Amino acid sequence: MAKAVQTQLELKTQCEQVQQSLKGLYDWEQEIKQKEAQNRHQQQQQEVEGEHAPPVRSRVDEMLKFVADQNAKEKTELTPPSASSTAAEFKEAERFNAIGNTFHKRAKNAAEEFSFHKENNDQNAIEMYTKAIEINDRDPTYFLNRAHCLFNLERYEECIADCASAIALDSECANAYYRRMQAYEYLGNNEQAYSDCSKILKISMDRNQIARTKQDMERIEKRLKKEADIIKEQGNKHWSAKEYEKGRQCFSKAISLYGNDPIYYYNRSLCNFYLKDYDACAKDCDRAIELDKDYFRPYYQRMRVRELRADYLGAINDCQTYLKLVKNEKQRLTAEKDLERLQLTLKNEQQPKAYNWNELRKNASLVSFVNKAPHLRSKKPLKRIAISEASSAADSKENASNYVIASNYEAIPDAVIDKIFNNNTGERVVEPKPEPSNLESLFPASSNKLKQYFSPPVTPSSPPKETFRKEAGDPPQDNKSQETKASVSRVENTANERKEDVVSHAKKGKDLINKGTVSFAPLFSFVKASAGIFMAAVLDLVRL
């Protein structure tokens, strides 16, 4: 119910607007009639008083009457004057337009032998239309009438400009499009002429004009086809010379002139194929097949594109269609071999099996992650690991310096990696022990004591504890323990005495080795001193 009421209100509003417009037009007509009556009365008074001579006999009054009678019929073609134009100015513009129409009719009715009079009448009509346009430039009829006279005088560029002005004022003016189409055709611009013909067929309601426009389109199409064929031959020459980019440009120009020939699209698809623009090649083949389904060449070209895209089923269908249409035996044999190859490729092609990551296989084990507390996690920084890409032999020779060889770096034990990632790998790998030194391999039982003897002194963080201090209440110690302590102290004293000599000899030996000149005497003294210390320490330890 609400929608019906709203619709009625809209209709009522529109009716009121139409009534107001009609009322405005009626008032304007009455005003013009009143001014005409006043002018006529003034002229009669002037004739009676004898101030002016009687007017020369002319057809101006008849033309004004004709214009007034045709106003009702031409309301849809005429636009209202601008706000600055008054009724008197509009009437003056109509008068010049009527005079121009008179001259134009005289030029139209003039015989061929009186061409001078014909051109003179058209020129006079152009002057009248120009004056009308100067007074009122909102009426497309004035521009259209002047364009017709300019066309008769073979001033085609000016005619096209006036037609464009008329179209700007009234985009549905079919006569303006038709006049401009004729001017374009005479200038040799068949492409623009064909475009205007297409526009006329969309907007025109006159059957005679539509039939005439279709005939003009057929004539223009033949001219466009000739131009496109010339450009196509140029493209074929570029394609034969393997200038595929220039050939594609020529075929594109031919298609823009005449886009209903499948050969143009097929030739451009060949250029796109060799330029490796496979998407454009496939589109051109589709368009060529759409225009002519019996044209066999685009099927074979599209088969090649689909084969490159691994669409073997579509390529097989195109090849089979090509075999049905082709008649040349040599081409048929080639296509049959291609069909066998495609069928074999499709048969041997194995689809990749989808991997089920949720399936628990025999060689797989369930990993339970270990979460460590923050205070138990490693505080050491991560170690940078070099990663290199596998490359071909030729690439490795050319850019060998750009790659980092990972084998130059030492392998990281699994236990260390496990520490780095806070034992999140799920495996508890025992950290490998360091390799034993020479002393540990010779004397594994006493290696810790030997390390203490020959290691550099360490600054203690806390004062050393008195080992042999005896306090009240301590249990009595036996003689054996006292002897052991005395032997240990003696070994320590001996090691301290020889320590400086060992260090000095070691420095000298290192310098000589670096220089490359090693003498026997210093090296022998170094070995002798070291052996003496080792033997003394070993004997004392054995006694213990």
XYZ file of C-alpha atoms in Angstrom:
544
model
C 0.000 0.000 0.000
C 2.850 2.382 0.911
C 4.581 1.714 -2.415
C 1.408 2.526 -4.352
C 1.004 5.831 -2.504
C 4.647 6.714 -3.116
C 4.279 5.939 -6.826
C 1.215 8.166 -7.067
C 3.072 11.014 -5.351
C 5.960 10.702 -7.811
C 3.570 10.746 -10.769
C 1.833 13.782 -9.362
C 5.141 15.613 -8.942
C 6.186 14.789 -12.485
C 2.850 15.973 -13.873
C 3.206 19.273 -12.048
C 6.694 19.760 -13.490
C 5.429 19.055 -17.005
C 2.567 21.511 -16.538
C 4.954 24.211 -15.368
C 7.212 23.627 -18.381
C 4.283 23.829 -20.776
C 3.055 26.968 -19.080
C 6.480 28.572 -19.469
C 6.547 27.727 -23.159
C 3.019 29.112 -23.617
C 3.942 32.380 -21.868
C 7.063 32.685 -23.993
C 5.014 32.177 -27.168
C 2.492 34.813 -26.108
C 5.287 37.266 -25.367
C 6.791 36.765 -28.816
C 3.398 37.287 -30.462
C 2.856 40.504 -28.542
C 6.245 41.849 -29.602
C 5.559 40.903 -33.210
C 2.269 42.784 -33.077
C 4.000 45.832 -31.609
C 6.663 45.782 -34.312
C 4.044 45.448 -37.027
C 2.069 48.367 -35.586
C 5.172 50.548 -35.485
C 5.986 49.745 -39.096
C 2.449 50.685 -40.166
C 2.692 54.009 -38.385
C 6.024 54.754 -40.031
C 4.560 54.047 -43.468
C 1.594 56.343 -42.834
C 3.735 59.205 -41.630
C 6.047 58.853 -44.651
C 9.239 58.759 -42.624
C 10.529 55.740 -44.535
C 10.021 54.399 -47.996
C 7.867 51.323 -48.387
C 9.811 48.067 -47.840
C 11.127 46.048 -50.711
C 9.053 43.040 -51.543
C 10.611 39.907 -49.939
C 9.768 36.528 -48.406
C 10.930 37.350 -44.886
C 7.393 37.499 -43.474
C 6.544 34.155 -45.035
C 9.690 32.588 -43.568
C 8.872 33.967 -40.121
C 5.365 32.546 -40.400
C 6.755 29.179 -41.475
C 9.109 29.135 -38.487
C 6.255 29.945 -36.114
C 4.166 27.103 -37.546
C 7.012 24.598 -37.219
C 7.905 25.472 -33.631
C 5.461 22.933 -32.207
C 6.911 20.127 -34.353
C 10.558 20.989 -33.655
C 10.357 21.416 -29.881
C 12.159 18.115 -29.309
C 15.017 19.153 -31.626
C 15.459 22.689 -30.285
C 17.047 23.306 -26.905
C 15.839 26.273 -24.803
C 17.947 29.436 -25.100
C 20.533 30.287 -22.484
C 19.679 32.522 -19.558
C 21.444 35.498 -21.147
C 19.447 35.214 -24.367
C 16.227 37.137 -24.455
C 13.167 36.365 -26.499
C 14.072 39.061 -29.026
C 17.523 37.604 -29.557
C 16.071 34.147 -29.987
C 13.666 35.475 -32.576
C 16.532 37.191 -34.394
C 18.506 33.946 -34.470
C 15.501 32.123 -35.896
C 15.187 34.782 -38.580
C 18.803 34.324 -39.679
C 18.342 30.564 -39.642
C 15.265 30.858 -41.866
C 17.127 33.077 -44.331
C 19.971 30.582 -44.388
C 17.530 27.771 -45.134
C 16.243 29.784 -48.095
C 19.699 30.179 -49.559
C 20.407 26.519 -48.937
C 17.260 25.454 -50.822
C 18.199 27.679 -53.745
C 21.643 26.067 -53.864
C 20.075 22.625 -53.720
C 17.662 23.345 -56.559
C 20.285 24.979 -58.759
C 21.236 23.085 -61.902
C 24.704 21.713 -62.480
C 25.467 24.285 -65.167
C 24.885 27.070 -62.657
C 27.497 25.873 -60.171
C 28.609 29.440 -59.496
C 25.156 30.366 -58.222
C 25.047 27.178 -56.202
C 28.302 27.951 -54.384
C 27.233 31.542 -53.873
C 23.967 30.474 -52.266
C 25.767 28.016 -49.956
C 28.189 30.743 -48.919
C 25.316 33.133 -48.156
C 23.586 30.401 -46.151
C 26.781 29.822 -44.125
C 26.908 33.538 -43.269
C 23.296 33.488 -42.063
C 23.850 30.365 -39.952
C 26.976 31.929 -38.458
C 24.986 34.998 -37.363
C 22.343 32.750 -35.827
C 25.039 30.838 -33.911
C 26.563 34.100 -32.642
C 23.203 35.055 -31.160
C 22.210 31.620 -29.824
C 24.912 28.962 -29.603
C 22.723 26.469 -27.701
C 20.786 25.181 -30.703
C 22.392 22.169 -32.479
C 20.225 22.786 -35.574
C 22.244 25.866 -36.525
C 25.525 23.922 -36.405
C 24.025 21.018 -38.337
C 22.665 23.302 -41.098
C 25.987 25.078 -41.462
C 27.804 21.705 -41.564
C 25.624 20.667 -44.502
C 26.599 23.766 -46.470
C 30.277 23.285 -45.600
C 30.046 19.696 -46.826
C 28.624 20.912 -50.165
C 31.575 23.283 -50.505
C 33.999 20.364 -49.754
C 35.210 22.002 -46.550
C 35.169 18.667 -44.750
C 37.288 19.525 -41.710
C 35.071 22.493 -40.835
C 32.053 20.275 -41.424
C 33.403 17.712 -38.935
C 33.945 20.474 -36.352
C 30.333 21.713 -36.669
C 29.013 18.152 -36.419
C 31.052 17.639 -33.256
C 29.534 20.827 -31.770
C 26.026 19.606 -32.614
C 26.761 16.202 -31.027
C 28.067 17.942 -27.897
C 24.727 19.753 -27.560
C 22.628 16.693 -28.471
C 24.340 13.299 -28.220
C 21.343 11.556 -29.826
C 21.414 13.617 -33.019
C 21.696 10.906 -35.689
C 21.862 13.435 -38.554
C 25.039 14.937 -37.090
C 26.685 11.506 -36.937
C 25.657 10.753 -40.504
C 26.981 14.076 -41.858
C 30.272 13.558 -40.014
C 30.483 9.995 -41.352
C 30.241 11.320 -44.891
C 32.976 13.886 -44.240
C 35.268 11.225 -42.744
C 34.698 8.979 -45.738
C 35.636 11.721 -48.200
C 38.794 12.429 -46.191
C 39.736 8.735 -46.366
C 39.319 8.094 -42.641
C 37.279 4.938 -43.076
C 37.853 3.755 -39.522
C 36.144 6.803 -37.973
C 33.420 6.664 -40.613
C 32.667 3.049 -39.696
C 32.512 4.013 -36.020
C 29.932 6.738 -36.744
C 27.856 4.263 -38.757
C 27.786 1.897 -35.784
C 26.602 4.766 -33.569
C 23.811 5.655 -35.997
C 22.482 2.095 -35.949
C 22.248 2.277 -32.154
C 20.415 5.600 -31.798
C 18.444 6.089 -35.007
C 14.731 5.276 -35.155
C 14.246 6.067 -38.841
C 14.029 2.904 -40.958
C 15.150 4.630 -44.119
C 18.174 6.083 -42.371
C 19.061 2.677 -40.884
C 18.846 0.973 -44.284
C 20.959 3.695 -45.888
C 23.532 3.438 -43.076
C 23.844 -0.336 -43.520
C 24.618 0.139 -47.196
C 27.250 2.713 -46.298
C 28.780 0.305 -43.758
C 29.131 -2.422 -46.376
C 30.897 -0.002 -48.687
C 33.224 1.197 -45.923
C 33.957 -2.389 -44.810
C 35.267 -3.246 -48.258
C 37.647 -0.307 -48.128
C 38.799 -1.237 -44.638
C 39.374 -4.835 -45.752
C 41.637 -3.661 -48.574
C 43.663 -1.497 -46.197
C 43.919 -4.342 -43.683
C 45.100 -6.788 -46.370
C 47.902 -4.426 -47.353
C 49.045 -4.164 -43.730
C 48.730 -7.952 -43.325
C 51.144 -8.493 -46.225
C 53.642 -6.240 -44.490
C 53.246 -8.317 -41.338
C 53.852 -11.530 -43.303
C 57.128 -10.106 -44.596
C 58.239 -9.261 -41.060
C 57.293 -12.755 -39.886
C 59.283 -14.367 -42.711
C 62.300 -12.272 -41.682
C 61.794 -13.447 -38.044
C 60.932 -9.907 -36.959
C 58.116 -11.119 -34.750
C 57.531 -7.903 -32.805
C 57.066 -5.814 -35.967
C 54.867 -8.517 -37.431
C 52.652 -8.500 -34.342
C 52.253 -4.730 -34.600
C 51.195 -4.982 -38.247
C 48.645 -7.704 -37.543
C 47.264 -5.709 -34.601
C 46.793 -2.697 -36.888
C 45.016 -4.872 -39.452
C 42.707 -6.208 -36.719
C 41.891 -2.660 -35.590
C 40.840 -1.792 -39.149
C 38.892 -4.970 -39.821
C 38.387 -7.356 -36.938
C 36.232 -10.003 -38.608
C 38.951 -11.927 -40.445
C 40.270 -15.002 -38.542
C 43.492 -15.042 -40.574
C 44.661 -11.824 -38.908
C 44.228 -13.367 -35.454
C 45.969 -16.595 -36.478
C 48.960 -14.741 -37.920
C 49.276 -12.667 -34.770
C 49.092 -15.840 -32.659
C 52.151 -17.165 -34.503
C 54.108 -14.030 -33.606
C 52.959 -14.268 -29.987
C 54.029 -17.918 -29.850
C 57.575 -17.198 -31.003
C 57.705 -14.213 -28.637
C 56.736 -16.677 -25.841
C 53.559 -14.760 -25.031
C 51.488 -17.916 -24.744
C 48.454 -16.319 -23.089
C 47.985 -13.864 -25.965
C 48.596 -16.680 -28.449
C 45.818 -18.789 -26.919
C 43.402 -15.816 -26.912
C 44.063 -15.111 -30.597
C 43.448 -18.769 -31.439
C 40.174 -18.706 -29.504
C 39.049 -15.574 -31.355
C 39.966 -17.051 -34.751
C 38.011 -20.238 -33.959
C 35.065 -18.132 -32.790
C 34.980 -16.289 -36.120
C 35.362 -19.447 -38.232
C 34.994 -22.884 -36.634
C 36.029 -24.632 -39.854
C 39.385 -22.852 -40.029
C 41.784 -25.659 -39.054
C 45.059 -23.796 -38.456
C 44.193 -22.201 -35.059
C 43.430 -25.660 -33.606
C 46.977 -26.864 -34.248
C 48.491 -23.682 -32.830
C 46.376 -23.915 -29.690
C 47.395 -27.587 -29.369
C 51.045 -26.500 -29.173
C 50.269 -23.980 -26.448
C 48.302 -26.503 -24.400
C 51.090 -29.054 -24.713
C 53.562 -26.556 -23.278
C 51.186 -25.968 -20.380
C 50.918 -29.744 -19.746
C 47.222 -29.701 -20.701
C 47.580 -32.928 -22.671
C 43.868 -33.751 -22.734
C 42.969 -30.377 -24.283
C 45.858 -30.699 -26.729
C 44.577 -34.127 -27.816
C 41.090 -32.699 -28.441
C 42.502 -29.873 -30.582
C 44.667 -32.322 -32.530
C 41.685 -34.573 -33.240
C 39.633 -31.585 -34.459
C 42.545 -30.522 -36.647
C 42.686 -34.006 -38.230
C 38.983 -33.804 -39.055
C 39.345 -30.465 -40.857
C 42.760 -30.666 -42.546
C 42.968 -32.013 -46.103
C 46.704 -31.887 -46.828
C 48.261 -35.360 -46.442
C 51.611 -34.054 -45.252
C 49.979 -31.965 -42.550
C 47.780 -34.915 -41.607
C 50.784 -37.237 -41.122
C 52.510 -34.680 -38.921
C 49.377 -34.252 -36.812
C 48.964 -38.029 -36.431
C 52.501 -38.327 -35.060
C 51.786 -35.487 -32.649
C 48.597 -37.214 -31.537
C 50.450 -40.465 -30.806
C 53.076 -38.597 -28.823
C 50.452 -36.752 -26.775
C 48.508 -39.926 -26.023
C 51.688 -41.705 -24.915
C 52.668 -38.770 -22.718
C 49.227 -38.683 -21.130
C 49.382 -42.433 -20.491
C 52.841 -42.341 -18.906
C 52.105 -39.323 -16.833
C 51.770 -40.289 -13.161
C 49.837 -38.106 -10.855
C 51.745 -37.360 -7.642
C 50.330 -39.188 -4.641
C 49.230 -36.987 -1.801
C 51.299 -37.566 1.335
C 49.360 -38.247 4.508
C 51.235 -36.528 7.276
C 48.932 -37.933 9.971
C 49.850 -41.527 9.149
C 52.354 -43.150 11.560
C 54.795 -45.230 9.529
C 57.049 -48.084 10.664
C 60.250 -46.067 10.606
C 58.649 -43.165 12.474
C 58.520 -42.640 16.213
C 56.425 -40.371 18.355
C 58.480 -37.484 19.722
C 57.546 -35.933 23.033
C 58.900 -32.446 23.487
C 60.802 -31.517 26.623
C 60.172 -28.128 28.170
C 63.011 -26.826 30.310
C 62.682 -24.194 32.962
C 64.183 -20.810 32.042
C 67.030 -21.137 34.568
C 68.029 -24.513 33.075
C 68.251 -23.328 29.497
C 71.534 -22.530 27.779
C 72.785 -18.942 27.939
C 75.340 -19.373 25.152
C 74.808 -17.512 21.873
C 73.884 -19.432 18.748
C 76.670 -20.404 16.377
C 76.496 -19.207 12.779
C 76.311 -22.074 10.278
C 77.209 -21.520 6.617
C 74.667 -22.849 4.105
C 75.555 -23.331 0.435
C 73.281 -24.057 -2.529
C 73.979 -26.988 -4.832
C 74.984 -25.704 -8.268
C 75.972 -27.123 -11.624
C 79.561 -27.722 -12.665
C 79.602 -24.755 -15.036
C 78.144 -22.446 -12.438
C 80.611 -23.606 -9.809
C 83.529 -22.825 -12.118
C 82.285 -19.355 -12.963
C 81.124 -18.279 -9.510
C 83.256 -20.467 -7.270
C 84.233 -17.526 -5.071
C 80.603 -16.630 -4.363
C 79.869 -19.866 -2.520
C 80.917 -20.822 0.993
C 82.190 -24.362 1.446
C 80.504 -25.803 4.486
C 83.134 -28.530 4.932
C 85.631 -25.930 6.229
C 83.638 -25.668 9.426
C 83.670 -28.239 12.164
C 80.581 -30.327 12.723
C 78.450 -29.477 15.730
C 77.657 -32.461 17.989
C 74.042 -33.399 18.470
C 74.269 -32.806 22.188
C 75.388 -29.198 21.627
C 72.534 -28.633 19.162
C 70.189 -30.088 21.752
C 71.501 -27.590 24.289
C 71.097 -24.697 21.866
C 67.430 -25.478 21.300
C 66.742 -26.205 24.984
C 66.392 -29.933 24.380
C 63.312 -29.394 22.207
C 64.410 -32.001 19.704
C 63.041 -34.735 21.939
C 66.286 -36.736 22.048
C 68.618 -37.014 25.037
C 72.035 -37.397 23.461
C 75.078 -37.742 25.702
C 77.545 -34.927 25.186
C 80.875 -36.284 23.831
C 83.870 -36.091 26.143
C 86.982 -34.205 25.028
C 89.873 -36.251 23.654
C 92.536 -37.149 26.270
C 95.904 -35.372 26.129
C 99.306 -37.058 25.902
C 99.733 -37.098 29.663
C 96.305 -38.636 30.177
C 97.017 -41.363 27.633
C 100.352 -42.213 29.308
C 99.249 -41.858 32.904
C 95.441 -41.990 33.047
C 95.314 -42.591 36.798
C 97.464 -39.600 37.705
C 96.445 -37.175 34.939
C 94.586 -34.791 37.235
C 97.564 -34.384 39.535
C 99.950 -33.893 36.598
C 97.639 -31.202 35.220
C 97.803 -29.439 38.542
C 101.612 -29.547 38.484
C 102.085 -28.139 34.983
C 99.066 -25.837 34.705
C 99.568 -22.050 35.138
C 98.713 -20.595 38.522
C 95.110 -19.544 39.006
C 94.083 -16.675 41.196
C 91.776 -18.154 43.841
C 88.431 -16.504 44.428
C 88.567 -17.412 48.137
C 91.538 -17.930 50.503
C 92.912 -21.484 50.453
C 91.978 -23.787 53.226
C 94.646 -24.947 55.621
C 94.907 -28.641 55.020
C 97.350 -29.645 57.769
C 96.188 -27.316 60.513
C 95.615 -29.200 63.696
C 93.055 -27.934 66.102
C 91.892 -29.120 69.433
C 89.581 -32.026 69.232
C 90.917 -33.336 65.896
C 91.559 -37.063 65.732
C 95.241 -38.139 65.813
C 96.913 -38.767 62.409
C 99.084 -41.791 61.650
C 102.706 -41.729 60.378
C 101.801 -42.940 56.872
C 99.590 -40.029 56.164
C 102.298 -37.658 57.356
C 104.846 -39.251 55.017
C 102.452 -38.975 52.114
C 101.922 -35.327 52.737
C 105.645 -34.763 52.963
C 106.207 -36.501 49.607
C 103.521 -34.442 47.944
C 105.013 -31.228 49.243
C 108.448 -32.290 48.010
C 107.090 -32.988 44.503
C 105.386 -29.630 44.458
C 108.589 -27.858 45.427
C 110.537 -29.666 42.708
C 107.915 -28.804 40.084
C 107.943 -25.153 41.046
C 111.732 -25.010 40.808
C 111.740 -26.466 37.280
C 108.699 -24.645 36.054
C 110.512 -21.465 35.032
C 113.149 -23.409 33.122
C 110.494 -25.369 31.231
C 108.664 -22.203 30.234
C 111.807 -20.460 28.999
C 112.903 -23.483 26.987
C 109.429 -23.829 25.486
C 109.427 -20.198 24.316
C 112.815 -20.577 22.711
C 111.761 -23.774 20.960
C 108.604 -22.137 19.659
C 110.524 -19.149 18.255
C 113.009 -21.398 16.522
C 110.252 -23.507 15.006
C 108.479 -20.393 13.693
C 111.684 -19.123 12.110
C 112.332 -22.509 10.512
C 115.785 -23.018 12.134
C 115.782 -25.607 14.928
C 119.119 -26.445 16.639
C 119.669 -29.676 18.484
C 121.089 -28.272 21.763
C 118.116 -26.178 22.952
C 115.672 -28.857 21.910
C 117.658 -31.536 23.754
C 117.880 -29.447 26.907
C 114.126 -28.809 26.740
C 113.338 -32.529 26.389
C 115.834 -33.424 29.124
C 114.402 -30.940 31.589
C 110.845 -31.983 30.860
C 111.699 -35.691 31.162
C 113.416 -35.079 34.498
C 110.371 -33.377 35.873
C 108.074 -36.105 34.568
C 110.196 -38.928 36.025
C 110.536 -37.251 39.404
C 106.810 -36.702 39.600
C 106.058 -40.249 38.477
C 108.430 -41.839 41.002
C 107.012 -39.819 43.831
C 103.492 -40.746 42.847
C 104.403 -44.428 42.609
C 105.861 -44.300 46.082
C 102.640 -42.873 47.349
